[in-house]
XYZ file of N, CA and C in Angstrom:
729
model
N 3.352 -12.953 -14.659
C 3.584 -13.397 -13.287
C 3.950 -12.202 -12.412
N 3.433 -12.188 -11.195
C 3.715 -11.134 -10.225
C 4.348 -11.778 -8.989
N 5.404 -11.171 -8.502
C 6.049 -11.630 -7.273
C 5.836 -10.570 -6.195
N 5.338 -10.998 -5.051
C 5.106 -10.093 -3.927
C 5.937 -10.565 -2.741
N 6.689 -9.648 -2.153
C 7.466 -9.948 -0.951
C 6.951 -9.105 0.199
N 6.591 -9.779 1.303
C 6.204 -9.058 2.513
C 7.478 -8.620 3.228
N 7.600 -7.330 3.495
C 8.805 -6.805 4.157
C 8.553 -6.718 5.667
N 7.766 -5.743 6.089
C 7.343 -5.609 7.480
C 6.093 -4.738 7.507
N 5.202 -5.007 8.425
C 4.059 -4.143 8.730
C 3.182 -3.889 7.493
N 3.290 -2.706 6.885
C 2.544 -2.416 5.655
C 3.471 -2.316 4.448
N 4.691 -2.757 4.615
C 5.695 -2.658 3.559
C 5.743 -3.900 2.691
N 5.634 -3.704 1.391
C 5.673 -4.803 0.426
C 6.465 -4.368 -0.799
N 7.070 -5.337 -1.460
C 7.621 -5.137 -2.798
C 6.833 -6.014 -3.761
N 6.226 -5.387 -4.747
C 5.543 -6.099 -5.827
C 6.410 -5.944 -7.064
N 6.737 -7.072 -7.691
C 7.634 -7.031 -8.844
C 6.994 -7.744 -10.034
N 7.008 -7.074 -11.173
C 6.576 -7.670 -12.427
C 7.789 -7.815 -13.339
N 7.556 -8.329 -14.517
C 8.643 -8.472 -15.484
C 9.248 -7.122 -15.838
N 8.449 -6.072 -15.732
C 8.865 -4.770 -16.255
C 9.249 -3.748 -15.184
N 8.795 -3.927 -13.927
C 9.016 -2.881 -12.920
C 8.854 -3.441 -11.515
N 9.349 -2.672 -10.543
C 9.139 -2.973 -9.130
C 8.318 -1.872 -8.485
N 7.505 -2.249 -7.500
C 6.645 -1.310 -6.779
C 6.870 -1.526 -5.289
N 7.463 -0.546 -4.631
C 7.753 -0.631 -3.197
C 6.743 0.232 -2.450
N 6.035 -0.384 -1.487
C 4.967 0.312 -0.776
C 5.291 0.477 0.702
N 5.149 1.681 1.213
C 5.134 2.023 2.635
C 6.228 1.326 3.441
N 7.457 1.440 2.946
C 8.584 0.850 3.663
C 8.918 1.683 4.891
N 9.106 0.990 6.033
C 9.668 1.701 7.188
C 10.743 0.904 7.916
N 10.761 -0.424 7.773
C 11.867 -1.198 8.335
C 11.896 -2.552 7.655
N 13.041 -3.257 7.858
C 13.193 -4.573 7.274
C 14.088 -4.547 6.049
N 14.339 -5.718 5.493
C 15.230 -5.861 4.340
C 14.439 -5.667 3.049
N 14.867 -4.700 2.245
C 14.239 -4.475 0.950
C 14.841 -5.451 -0.050
N 14.033 -6.270 -0.695
C 14.582 -7.242 -1.651
C 15.293 -6.549 -2.807
N 16.288 -7.223 -3.340
C 17.015 -6.707 -4.493
C 16.207 -6.974 -5.767
N 16.207 -6.006 -6.667
C 15.670 -6.234 -8.002
C 16.715 -5.777 -9.008
N 16.511 -6.102 -10.253
C 17.412 -5.684 -11.320
C 17.545 -4.164 -11.296
N 18.754 -3.621 -11.107
C 18.908 -2.163 -11.011
C 18.518 -1.415 -12.277
N 18.404 -2.110 -13.378
C 17.981 -1.453 -14.610
C 16.460 -1.394 -14.740
N 15.772 -2.091 -13.868
C 14.312 -2.017 -13.874
C 13.848 -0.711 -13.239
N 12.757 -0.148 -13.730
C 12.163 0.978 -13.007
C 11.673 0.523 -11.628
N 11.908 1.357 -10.630
C 11.400 1.095 -9.283
C 10.529 2.275 -8.882
N 9.262 1.998 -8.575
C 8.336 3.025 -8.129
C 8.117 2.849 -6.634
N 8.397 3.910 -5.883
C 8.344 3.859 -4.425
C 7.162 4.705 -3.957
N 6.231 4.070 -3.259
C 5.008 4.736 -2.809
C 5.046 4.946 -1.305
N 4.631 6.146 -0.886
C 4.466 6.434 0.542
C 3.065 7.002 0.726
N 2.247 6.325 1.531
C 0.850 6.734 1.669
C 0.657 7.909 2.622
N 1.557 8.061 3.609
C 1.469 9.183 4.547
C 2.717 9.175 5.430
N 2.836 10.193 6.263
C 4.092 10.426 6.970
C 4.226 9.696 8.303
N 3.247 8.925 8.740
C 3.382 8.199 10.000
C 4.640 7.333 9.976
N 5.310 7.247 11.124
C 6.591 6.564 11.185
C 6.541 5.086 10.870
N 5.366 4.462 10.952
C 5.272 3.041 10.615
C 4.918 2.828 9.145
N 4.944 3.915 8.353
C 4.690 3.819 6.911
C 5.761 4.532 6.080
N 6.626 5.293 6.744
C 7.559 6.145 6.001
C 8.909 6.185 6.691
N 9.942 5.870 5.925
C 11.317 5.962 6.394
C 12.107 6.743 5.345
N 12.682 7.899 5.702
C 13.431 8.698 4.717
C 14.575 7.948 4.044
N 14.983 6.803 4.593
C 16.052 6.024 3.967
C 15.682 5.563 2.557
N 14.410 5.584 2.215
C 14.017 5.166 0.869
C 14.673 6.031 -0.194
N 15.036 7.250 0.159
C 15.614 8.140 -0.841
C 17.068 7.806 -1.164
N 17.682 6.978 -0.339
C 19.023 6.500 -0.659
C 18.999 5.470 -1.786
N 17.822 4.935 -2.080
C 17.713 3.934 -3.147
C 18.056 4.519 -4.510
N 18.033 5.829 -4.632
C 18.333 6.451 -5.919
C 19.772 6.169 -6.336
N 20.640 5.876 -5.359
C 22.031 5.567 -5.682
C 22.178 4.194 -6.333
N 21.152 3.340 -6.194
C 21.198 1.986 -6.736
C 20.306 1.811 -7.963
N 19.214 2.589 -8.000
C 18.221 2.420 -9.060
C 18.068 3.721 -9.850
N 18.718 3.829 -10.997
C 18.690 5.084 -11.749
C 17.312 5.431 -12.298
N 16.438 4.437 -12.452
C 15.110 4.695 -13.016
C 14.038 4.751 -11.926
N 14.433 5.172 -10.737
C 13.511 5.216 -9.614
C 12.564 6.404 -9.727
N 11.343 6.230 -9.233
C 10.399 7.329 -9.107
C 9.704 7.192 -7.760
N 9.485 8.338 -7.111
C 8.834 8.377 -5.813
C 7.451 8.991 -5.965
N 6.451 8.294 -5.452
C 5.088 8.800 -5.451
C 4.703 8.994 -3.995
N 4.549 10.242 -3.602
C 4.430 10.595 -2.197
C 3.100 11.272 -1.906
N 2.523 10.937 -0.762
C 1.383 11.690 -0.264
C 1.811 13.128 0.018
N 0.857 14.035 -0.087
C 1.140 15.464 0.055
C 1.731 15.819 1.419
N 1.481 14.999 2.440
C 1.969 15.347 3.777
C 3.430 14.965 4.018
N 4.085 14.347 3.022
C 5.503 14.002 3.170
C 6.347 15.249 2.927
N 7.231 15.628 3.852
C 8.073 16.806 3.638
C 9.116 16.548 2.547
N 9.143 17.416 1.530
C 10.031 17.149 0.397
C 11.079 18.232 0.147
N 10.995 19.382 0.807
C 11.924 20.474 0.473
C 13.375 20.060 0.669
N 13.659 19.409 1.793
C 15.046 19.001 2.038
C 15.469 17.926 1.060
N 14.497 17.115 0.607
C 14.812 16.087 -0.379
C 15.212 16.714 -1.704
N 14.508 17.761 -2.091
C 14.831 18.423 -3.351
C 16.245 18.998 -3.302
N 16.614 19.567 -2.156
C 17.963 20.104 -2.014
C 19.005 18.993 -2.114
N 18.689 17.854 -1.506
C 19.615 16.720 -1.551
C 19.795 16.237 -2.984
N 18.721 16.170 -3.733
C 18.813 15.760 -5.133
C 19.676 16.728 -5.926
N 19.481 18.008 -5.715
C 20.246 19.004 -6.481
C 21.740 18.881 -6.186
N 22.054 18.580 -4.923
C 23.462 18.386 -4.571
C 24.060 17.207 -5.336
N 23.218 16.218 -5.655
C 23.669 15.058 -6.419
C 23.543 15.287 -7.926
N 23.176 16.510 -8.295
C 23.013 16.888 -9.711
C 21.962 16.020 -10.411
N 20.888 15.756 -9.667
C 19.750 15.014 -10.198
C 18.559 15.962 -10.240
N 17.850 15.966 -11.348
C 16.689 16.833 -11.473
C 15.539 16.251 -10.664
N 15.110 16.913 -9.603
C 14.120 16.303 -8.709
C 12.782 16.038 -9.369
N 12.365 16.905 -10.277
C 11.053 16.723 -10.893
C 10.970 15.425 -11.689
N 12.086 14.871 -12.064
C 12.084 13.625 -12.821
C 11.879 12.403 -11.925
N 11.984 12.598 -10.624
C 11.952 11.456 -9.714
C 10.879 11.533 -8.640
N 10.368 12.707 -8.337
C 9.425 12.861 -7.228
C 8.091 13.374 -7.733
N 7.025 12.672 -7.335
C 5.660 13.098 -7.634
C 4.912 13.190 -6.311
N 4.267 14.308 -6.069
C 3.497 14.515 -4.845
C 2.012 14.486 -5.199
N 1.248 13.663 -4.474
C -0.159 13.487 -4.794
C -1.056 13.819 -3.606
N -2.143 14.492 -3.911
C -3.198 14.753 -2.936
C -4.280 13.693 -3.089
N -5.251 13.709 -2.211
C -6.370 12.769 -2.306
C -7.191 13.042 -3.564
N -7.793 11.981 -4.100
C -8.713 12.071 -5.232
C -8.073 12.728 -6.458
N -6.835 12.337 -6.747
C -6.142 12.843 -7.931
C -5.589 11.654 -8.715
N -5.120 11.922 -9.920
C -4.519 10.865 -10.736
C -3.229 11.371 -11.347
N -2.371 10.431 -11.707
C -1.052 10.739 -12.243
C -0.707 9.702 -13.291
N -0.244 10.166 -14.453
C 0.239 9.267 -15.500
C 1.761 9.244 -15.460
N 2.333 8.048 -15.471
C 3.780 7.872 -15.436
C 4.186 7.031 -16.648
N 5.192 7.474 -17.368
C 5.727 6.709 -18.492
C 7.067 6.113 -18.084
N 7.179 4.797 -18.173
C 8.423 4.115 -17.828
C 9.423 4.243 -18.983
N 10.704 3.973 -18.719
C 11.721 4.116 -19.772
C 11.444 3.305 -21.029
N 10.736 2.173 -20.879
C 10.444 1.358 -22.061
C 9.186 1.809 -22.794
N 8.596 2.919 -22.326
C 7.411 3.461 -22.975
C 6.101 2.990 -22.385
N 6.145 2.031 -21.469
C 4.912 1.570 -20.830
C 4.316 2.673 -19.969
N 3.007 2.768 -19.994
C 2.325 3.823 -19.247
C 1.620 3.237 -18.026
N 1.744 3.917 -16.907
C 1.040 3.567 -15.675
C 0.144 4.733 -15.281
N -0.964 4.403 -14.628
C -1.816 5.435 -14.051
C -1.945 5.178 -12.560
N -1.699 6.217 -11.767
C -1.819 6.131 -10.316
C -2.975 7.034 -9.894
N -3.897 6.471 -9.129
C -5.007 7.238 -8.573
C -4.943 7.165 -7.055
N -5.500 8.177 -6.412
C -5.512 8.198 -4.953
C -6.940 8.263 -4.417
N -7.115 7.674 -3.258
C -8.342 7.793 -2.487
C -7.998 8.530 -1.199
N -9.010 9.009 -0.515
C -8.815 9.719 0.740
C -8.765 8.715 1.879
N -7.727 8.762 2.663
C -7.621 7.868 3.806
C -8.618 8.257 4.886
N -9.029 7.277 5.683
C -9.845 7.563 6.857
C -8.980 7.908 8.071
N -7.669 7.964 7.858
C -6.758 8.400 8.918
C -5.896 9.537 8.382
N -4.774 9.219 7.766
C -3.887 10.249 7.231
C -3.469 9.873 5.818
N -3.255 10.883 4.975
C -2.717 10.651 3.648
C -3.703 10.040 2.678
N -3.214 9.094 1.879
C -3.986 8.569 0.760
C -3.846 7.047 0.679
N -4.733 6.449 -0.114
C -4.565 5.079 -0.594
C -4.245 5.158 -2.078
N -3.561 4.149 -2.605
C -3.133 4.163 -4.010
C -3.820 3.049 -4.799
N -4.215 3.402 -6.014
C -4.753 2.459 -6.976
C -3.942 2.621 -8.254
N -3.268 1.559 -8.680
C -2.320 1.637 -9.796
C -2.792 0.749 -10.925
N -2.908 1.324 -12.102
C -3.221 0.533 -13.294
C -1.946 0.346 -14.088
N -1.526 -0.919 -14.225
C -0.279 -1.270 -14.894
C -0.596 -2.172 -16.079
N -0.876 -1.549 -17.210
C -1.110 -2.312 -18.444
C -2.201 -3.372 -18.264
N -3.308 -2.960 -17.642
C -4.430 -3.866 -17.457
C -4.459 -4.579 -16.122
N -3.352 -4.558 -15.372
C -3.312 -5.109 -14.019
C -3.514 -3.960 -13.030
N -4.267 -4.210 -11.970
C -4.553 -3.161 -10.999
C -4.073 -3.579 -9.618
N -3.316 -2.698 -8.973
C -2.787 -2.929 -7.636
C -3.354 -1.852 -6.700
N -3.668 -2.250 -5.486
C -4.253 -1.331 -4.506
C -3.493 -1.440 -3.197
N -3.038 -0.309 -2.685
C -2.429 -0.274 -1.360
C -3.206 0.738 -0.532
N -3.795 0.255 0.567
C -4.725 1.076 1.333
C -4.047 2.119 2.205
N -2.734 1.968 2.478
C -2.153 2.855 3.478
C -2.915 2.686 4.781
N -3.408 3.789 5.336
C -4.230 3.720 6.544
C -5.713 3.933 6.238
N -6.132 3.678 5.003
C -7.559 3.697 4.689
C -8.168 2.396 5.204
N -8.945 2.507 6.247
C -9.499 1.321 6.903
C -10.752 1.729 7.666
N -11.508 0.747 8.087
C -12.674 0.982 8.938
C -12.192 0.986 10.388
N -11.742 2.165 10.830
C -11.120 2.287 12.146
C -12.192 2.455 13.225
N -12.837 1.361 13.577
C -13.807 1.363 14.670
C -13.073 0.995 15.961
N -13.279 1.826 16.987
C -12.608 1.600 18.269
C -13.647 1.531 19.379
N -13.490 0.559 20.243
C -14.467 0.363 21.316
C -14.559 1.584 22.223
N -13.472 2.310 22.420
C -13.482 3.456 23.319
C -14.031 4.738 22.721
N -14.310 4.731 21.422
C -14.826 5.942 20.769
C -16.356 6.007 20.875
N -16.882 7.205 20.629
C -18.332 7.396 20.704
C -19.032 6.720 19.530
N -20.330 6.485 19.687
C -21.109 5.910 18.599
C -21.073 6.832 17.381
N -21.124 8.139 17.625
C -21.092 9.074 16.500
C -19.778 8.977 15.738
N -18.667 8.886 16.465
C -17.361 8.749 15.806
C -17.337 7.499 14.932
N -17.755 6.366 15.490
C -17.698 5.111 14.744
C -18.676 5.103 13.569
N -19.831 5.743 13.732
C -20.765 5.857 12.607
C -20.178 6.720 11.497
N -19.543 7.828 11.881
C -18.908 8.701 10.880
C -17.775 7.975 10.169
N -17.017 7.198 10.927
C -15.922 6.425 10.341
C -16.470 5.420 9.329
N -17.535 4.746 9.689
C -18.136 3.764 8.786
C -18.596 4.420 7.493
N -19.242 5.564 7.606
C -19.703 6.284 6.414
C -18.525 6.698 5.543
N -17.463 7.209 6.180
C -16.294 7.660 5.419
C -15.625 6.491 4.699
N -15.547 5.335 5.358
C -14.906 4.175 4.745
C -15.701 3.684 3.536
N -17.013 3.610 3.690
C -17.821 3.120 2.573
C -17.868 4.112 1.415
N -17.703 5.390 1.697
C -17.597 6.372 0.593
C -16.392 6.057 -0.279
N -15.294 5.665 0.342
C -14.096 5.339 -0.434
C -14.248 3.990 -1.134
N -14.839 3.006 -0.456
C -15.056 1.711 -1.101
C -15.957 1.844 -2.327
N -16.875 2.785 -2.282
C -17.774 2.999 -3.419
C -16.989 3.332 -4.682
N -15.860 4.018 -4.516
C -15.024 4.391 -5.666
C -14.341 3.164 -6.285
N -14.259 2.076 -5.526
C -13.611 0.849 -5.998
C -14.612 -0.181 -6.510
N -15.877 0.126 -6.394
C -16.922 -0.885 -6.571
C -16.869 -1.574 -7.928
N -16.622 -0.845 -8.986
C -16.632 -1.437 -10.327
C -15.228 -1.625 -10.889
N -14.241 -1.691 -10.020
C -12.854 -1.844 -10.447
C -12.353 -3.234 -10.079
N -11.821 -3.941 -11.063
C -11.220 -5.244 -10.790
C -9.823 -5.012 -10.207
N -9.559 -5.552 -9.036
C -8.288 -5.355 -8.351
C -7.550 -6.687 -8.310
N -6.384 -6.732 -8.932
C -5.629 -7.985 -9.021
C -4.849 -8.280 -7.750
N -4.202 -7.264 -7.177
C -3.452 -7.441 -5.932
C -3.793 -6.271 -5.014
N -4.202 -6.592 -3.788
C -4.574 -5.555 -2.825
C -3.841 -5.788 -1.507
N -3.510 -4.677 -0.853
C -2.877 -4.694 0.467
C -3.797 -3.917 1.407
N -4.346 -4.612 2.428
C -5.457 -4.073 3.216
C -5.187 -4.286 4.705
N -5.434 -3.261 5.552
C -5.158 -3.404 6.987
C -5.991 -4.487 7.673
N -5.347 -5.123 8.641
C -5.985 -6.086 9.538
C -5.304 -5.894 10.895
N -5.826 -4.979 11.695
C -5.109 -4.477 12.868
C -5.662 -5.090 14.154
N -4.853 -5.893 14.864
C -5.335 -6.551 16.077
C -5.679 -5.593 17.205
N -5.209 -4.357 17.161
C -5.521 -3.396 18.223
C -7.008 -3.063 18.268
N -7.718 -3.332 17.176
C -9.151 -3.061 17.149
C -9.973 -4.151 17.832
N -9.291 -5.172 18.288
C -9.912 -6.254 19.045
C -11.119 -6.837 18.303
N -12.315 -6.773 18.863
C -13.466 -7.439 18.246
C -13.845 -6.844 16.897
N -13.369 -5.641 16.601
C -13.690 -4.994 15.328
C -12.538 -5.086 14.329
N -11.537 -5.904 14.633
C -10.345 -5.963 13.784
C -10.650 -6.446 12.375
N -11.650 -7.305 12.218
C -11.943 -7.876 10.903
C -12.833 -6.976 10.046
N -13.410 -5.940 10.626
C -14.469 -5.185 9.949
C -14.026 -4.583 8.625
N -12.850 -3.969 8.599
C -12.409 -3.293 7.385
C -12.122 -4.249 6.246
N -11.363 -5.319 6.523
C -11.004 -6.251 5.458
C -12.224 -7.068 5.018
N -13.142 -7.370 5.953
C -14.380 -8.047 5.570
C -15.155 -7.204 4.559
N -15.287 -5.920 4.847
C -16.034 -5.038 3.949
C -15.349 -4.925 2.601
N -14.024 -4.827 2.618
C -13.292 -4.738 1.357
C -13.523 -5.988 0.511
N -13.425 -7.150 1.117
C -13.588 -8.409 0.383
C -14.994 -8.558 -0.169
N -15.983 -8.101 0.576
C -17.371 -8.234 0.149
C -17.761 -7.194 -0.903
N -17.155 -6.031 -0.832
C -17.628 -4.884 -1.610
C -16.890 -4.688 -2.922
N -15.695 -5.249 -3.052
C -14.887 -5.005 -4.242
C -14.649 -6.302 -5.018
N -14.263 -6.136 -6.269
C -13.923 -7.272 -7.138
C -12.425 -7.500 -7.014
N -12.039 -8.364 -6.070
C -10.627 -8.551 -5.729
C -10.186 -9.965 -6.036
N -8.931 -10.099 -6.455
C -8.394 -11.403 -6.828
C -7.442 -11.965 -5.783
N -6.588 -11.116 -5.221
C -5.550 -11.562 -4.290
C -5.340 -10.454 -3.264
N -5.564 -10.760 -1.984
C -5.533 -9.741 -0.929
C -4.493 -10.120 0.122
N -3.606 -9.170 0.417
C -2.591 -9.345 1.453
C -2.980 -8.521 2.677
N -3.209 -9.165 3.835
C -3.393 -8.397 5.059
C -2.105 -7.654 5.421
N -2.260 -6.537 6.099
C -1.085 -5.765 6.525
C -1.443 -4.989 7.789
N -0.442 -4.275 8.321
C -0.653 -3.412 9.487
C -1.070 -4.234 10.706
N -0.547 -5.482 10.805
C -0.960 -6.353 11.911
C 0.085 -6.428 13.013
N 1.076 -5.540 12.994
C 2.014 -5.354 14.097
C 2.691 -6.650 14.536
N 3.041 -7.496 13.570
C 3.743 -8.726 13.883
C 2.867 -9.846 14.406
N 1.567 -9.617 14.520
C 0.647 -10.651 15.006
C 0.176 -11.485 13.813
N 1.049 -12.373 13.331
C 0.726 -13.183 12.165
C -0.503 -14.067 12.411
N -0.741 -14.399 13.664
C -1.845 -15.301 13.965
C -3.209 -14.684 13.658
N -3.290 -13.357 13.615
C -4.583 -12.746 13.321
C -5.055 -13.112 11.915
N -4.119 -13.368 11.004
C -4.507 -13.786 9.654
C -5.125 -15.175 9.699
N -4.511 -16.071 10.470
C -5.067 -17.417 10.605
C -6.446 -17.379 11.283
N -6.590 -16.493 12.275
C -7.886 -16.370 12.946
C -8.950 -15.856 11.972
N -8.553 -14.919 11.145
C -9.498 -14.392 10.160
C -9.921 -15.486 9.181
N -8.974 -16.251 8.686
C -9.285 -17.294 7.709
C -10.043 -18.462 8.340
N -9.852 -18.687 9.630
C -10.655 -19.692 10.318
C -12.114 -19.264 10.376
N -12.325 -17.986 10.611
C -13.690 -17.459 10.635
C -14.286 -17.397 9.237
N -13.435 -17.112 8.242
C -13.909 -16.936 6.866
C -13.161 -17.882 5.921
N -13.406 -19.173 6.003
C -12.711 -20.106 5.103
C -13.029 -19.847 3.631
N -14.127 -19.153 3.360
C -14.484 -18.859 1.966
C -13.478 -17.941 1.282
N -12.611 -17.307 2.073
C -11.624 -16.390 1.499
C -10.226 -17.004 1.409
N -10.086 -18.275 1.699
C -8.763 -18.882 1.744
C -8.042 -18.854 0.398
N -8.767 -18.812 -0.691
C -8.139 -18.767 -2.007
C -7.727 -17.346 -2.399
N -8.245 -16.359 -1.690
C -7.971 -14.965 -2.058
C -7.101 -14.227 -1.048
N -7.193 -14.567 0.214
C -6.423 -13.870 1.253
C -5.145 -14.652 1.530
N -4.017 -13.977 1.371
C -2.718 -14.617 1.540
C -2.365 -14.744 3.026
N -1.942 -15.922 3.420
C -1.599 -16.175 4.815
C -0.107 -15.892 5.013
N 0.208 -14.686 5.418
C 1.598 -14.289 5.660
C 2.056 -14.891 6.987
N 3.254 -15.456 6.985
C 3.753 -16.137 8.181
C 5.060 -15.568 8.712
N 5.769 -14.773 7.887
C 7.055 -14.245 8.351
C 7.490 -13.092 7.458
N 8.362 -12.239 8.000
C 8.966 -11.170 7.204
C 9.857 -11.787 6.131
N 9.825 -11.194 4.960
C 10.626 -11.691 3.837
C 9.954 -12.778 3.021
N 8.752 -13.182 3.413
C 8.054 -14.249 2.697
C 7.682 -13.783 1.284
N 7.869 -14.674 0.311
C 7.600 -14.370 -1.084
C 6.365 -15.132 -1.562
N 5.614 -14.495 -2.435
C 4.418 -15.092 -3.024
C 4.485 -14.893 -4.534
N 4.171 -15.930 -5.278
C 4.127 -15.844 -6.741
C 2.655 -15.908 -7.162
N 2.220 -14.900 -7.922
C 0.843 -14.812 -8.385
C 0.849 -14.998 -9.898
N 0.274 -16.077 -10.388
C 0.300 -16.328 -11.837
C -0.426 -15.217 -12.608
């Protein structure tokens, strides 16, 4: 069983029997988990709506915490802070570039693999293999088509997005977090539509919708065929249980 809690914007906590996975927290209440459980904290890039340095205070509560950070996150001051607390930073912080992979061993011996894709904006997207279960957090990897941009820009964006989707084509994804941004107006559905059509996905959470919960309902009204796969988030703190 997997429990997913929507925090705010692109921030989610995914919890399994063995570990917690915190993604792109920047505001809101972080749910409590068993402090003896490993907690893996992911930051896809340094934009203020995806990254809050307060996440590093969680180390005082969760001794088995690990941070997986995009390369653009500034870490030098963090390393100094860890040393002041007499904590070995290399045991807790992993910095990842695009198109790389990382193996992590949890305290109970379970092995995780984290892979990155190149964002179409900043930083990376994450693909996590957890003992046969696969989780995907897009960060700002999306089909960012804007009405005010040139045709060449939007064509280049489309090509870049599909290059990344191609890497997911033969991967079964159990839980995915994918942007659905109302600022794109008539093109807001383009990225998540392509993701749903192009990948083998089981459960998809829209994100990055700036508090416009109704855009999820509008999307599902247009695409009722996805009602069993796309989660209809209605409020911050909402919990979902995935068998």
